[in-house]
Amino acid sequence: MVTVDVGPEKTTFLLHKALLVKHAYFEKNFNGPFIESQEQKLILADDNPEAFKLVAEYLYTNNATGGDEGDLIKELLVERTKADPELAELMAGVDSPEMSLLEKNKK
């Protein structure tokens, strides 16, 4: 298990490393030459914990919740993918209106 602390209040998510490292963004953090690899802990202080919860849900189920929660995942995806194209690649398989918005924002 690895720890991902999200948001200014550091909401903690304990997630299976084997699942996360299948995706380049997490693989580089948890298996690369970074402090995150040594500590097995990633801090995403600027991200929304509720939105990250949806990302974690997608990683475990290949399904992202829509509805009102869609605004949260949009917020996280748009902001994070501007800074980290690998996250956009990770989420490319999500079929949702949020991903359509994300594709528009990549241009």
mmCIF file of C-alpha atoms in Angstrom, residues 8-92:
data_model
loop_
_atom_site.group_PDB
_atom_site.id
_atom_site.type_symbol
_atom_site.label_atom_id
_atom_site.label_comp_id
_atom_site.label_asym_id
_atom_site.label_seq_id
_atom_site.Cartn_x
_atom_site.Cartn_y
_atom_site.Cartn_z
ATOM 1 C CA PRO A 8 -4.534 21.479 2.030
ATOM 2 C CA GLU A 9 -5.983 19.354 4.850
ATOM 3 C CA LYS A 10 -4.025 16.316 3.570
ATOM 4 C CA THR A 11 -6.898 13.874 3.185
ATOM 5 C CA THR A 12 -5.187 10.482 3.187
ATOM 6 C CA PHE A 13 -5.854 7.749 0.638
ATOM 7 C CA LEU A 14 -4.260 4.318 1.108
ATOM 8 C CA LEU A 15 -4.097 2.668 -2.303
ATOM 9 C CA HIS A 16 -2.579 -0.473 -3.765
ATOM 10 C CA LYS A 17 0.789 0.344 -5.282
ATOM 11 C CA ALA A 18 0.558 -2.487 -7.820
ATOM 12 C CA LEU A 19 -2.582 -0.909 -9.255
ATOM 13 C CA LEU A 20 -1.259 2.643 -9.301
ATOM 14 C CA VAL A 21 2.117 1.926 -10.903
ATOM 15 C CA LYS A 22 0.405 0.528 -13.999
ATOM 16 C CA HIS A 23 -0.009 4.210 -14.899
ATOM 17 C CA ALA A 24 3.021 6.304 -15.829
ATOM 18 C CA TYR A 25 2.316 9.219 -13.497
ATOM 19 C CA PHE A 26 2.213 7.045 -10.385
ATOM 20 C CA GLU A 27 4.933 4.686 -11.601
ATOM 21 C CA LYS A 28 7.391 7.563 -11.896
ATOM 22 C CA ASN A 29 6.487 8.853 -8.450
ATOM 23 C CA PHE A 30 6.530 5.552 -6.585
ATOM 24 C CA ASN A 31 9.334 3.747 -8.464
ATOM 25 C CA GLY A 32 11.466 6.642 -9.669
ATOM 26 C CA PRO A 33 14.393 8.476 -8.109
ATOM 27 C CA PHE A 34 12.137 10.702 -6.036
ATOM 28 C CA ILE A 35 11.464 11.063 -2.318
ATOM 29 C CA GLU A 36 7.957 9.697 -2.978
ATOM 30 C CA SER A 37 9.560 6.412 -3.975
ATOM 31 C CA GLN A 38 11.549 6.193 -0.752
ATOM 32 C CA GLU A 39 8.635 7.175 1.478
ATOM 33 C CA GLN A 40 5.917 5.493 -0.631
ATOM 34 C CA LYS A 41 3.918 8.677 -0.134
ATOM 35 C CA LEU A 42 2.695 11.249 -2.653
ATOM 36 C CA ILE A 43 1.422 14.686 -1.629
ATOM 37 C CA LEU A 44 -1.021 16.479 -3.920
ATOM 38 C CA ALA A 45 -1.529 19.550 -1.743
ATOM 39 C CA ASP A 46 -3.218 21.676 -4.407
ATOM 40 C CA ASP A 47 -5.803 19.100 -5.471
ATOM 41 C CA ASN A 48 -9.375 18.543 -4.366
ATOM 42 C CA PRO A 49 -9.769 15.383 -2.223
ATOM 43 C CA GLU A 50 -13.291 14.723 -3.499
ATOM 44 C CA ALA A 51 -12.071 14.892 -7.085
ATOM 45 C CA PHE A 52 -9.123 12.613 -6.310
ATOM 46 C CA LYS A 53 -11.536 10.157 -4.739
ATOM 47 C CA LEU A 54 -13.187 9.904 -8.155
ATOM 48 C CA VAL A 55 -9.814 9.342 -9.808
ATOM 49 C CA ALA A 56 -9.110 6.556 -7.298
ATOM 50 C CA GLU A 57 -12.547 5.101 -8.028
ATOM 51 C CA TYR A 58 -11.690 5.080 -11.725
ATOM 52 C CA LEU A 59 -8.339 3.401 -11.095
ATOM 53 C CA TYR A 60 -10.011 0.598 -9.157
ATOM 54 C CA THR A 61 -13.144 0.148 -11.276
ATOM 55 C CA ASN A 62 -12.444 1.701 -14.724
ATOM 56 C CA ASN A 63 -15.615 3.681 -14.112
ATOM 57 C CA ALA A 64 -15.953 7.296 -12.997
ATOM 58 C CA THR A 65 -19.055 8.594 -11.257
ATOM 59 C CA GLY A 66 -20.928 11.344 -13.094
ATOM 60 C CA GLY A 67 -23.685 13.649 -11.925
ATOM 61 C CA ASP A 68 -22.914 16.474 -9.521
ATOM 62 C CA GLU A 69 -19.538 14.933 -8.760
ATOM 63 C CA GLY A 70 -18.582 15.517 -12.391
ATOM 64 C CA ASP A 71 -17.699 19.120 -11.561
ATOM 65 C CA LEU A 72 -15.135 17.927 -9.036
ATOM 66 C CA ILE A 73 -13.425 15.571 -11.432
ATOM 67 C CA LYS A 74 -13.476 18.266 -14.128
ATOM 68 C CA GLU A 75 -11.759 20.670 -11.761
ATOM 69 C CA LEU A 76 -9.035 18.177 -10.911
ATOM 70 C CA LEU A 77 -8.502 16.918 -14.430
ATOM 71 C CA VAL A 78 -8.351 20.281 -16.128
ATOM 72 C CA GLU A 79 -5.907 21.744 -13.619
ATOM 73 C CA ARG A 80 -3.709 18.675 -13.218
ATOM 74 C CA THR A 81 -3.469 17.844 -16.895
ATOM 75 C CA LYS A 82 -2.340 21.357 -17.727
ATOM 76 C CA ALA A 83 0.665 20.709 -15.489
ATOM 77 C CA ASP A 84 0.952 16.957 -16.070
ATOM 78 C CA PRO A 85 0.160 15.491 -19.498
ATOM 79 C CA GLU A 86 0.722 11.975 -18.141
ATOM 80 C CA LEU A 87 -2.406 12.319 -16.017
ATOM 81 C CA ALA A 88 -4.345 13.161 -19.174
ATOM 82 C CA GLU A 89 -3.012 9.934 -20.671
ATOM 83 C CA LEU A 90 -4.031 8.030 -17.550
ATOM 84 C CA MET A 91 -7.603 9.306 -17.733
ATOM 85 C CA ALA A 92 -7.936 9.038 -21.526
#
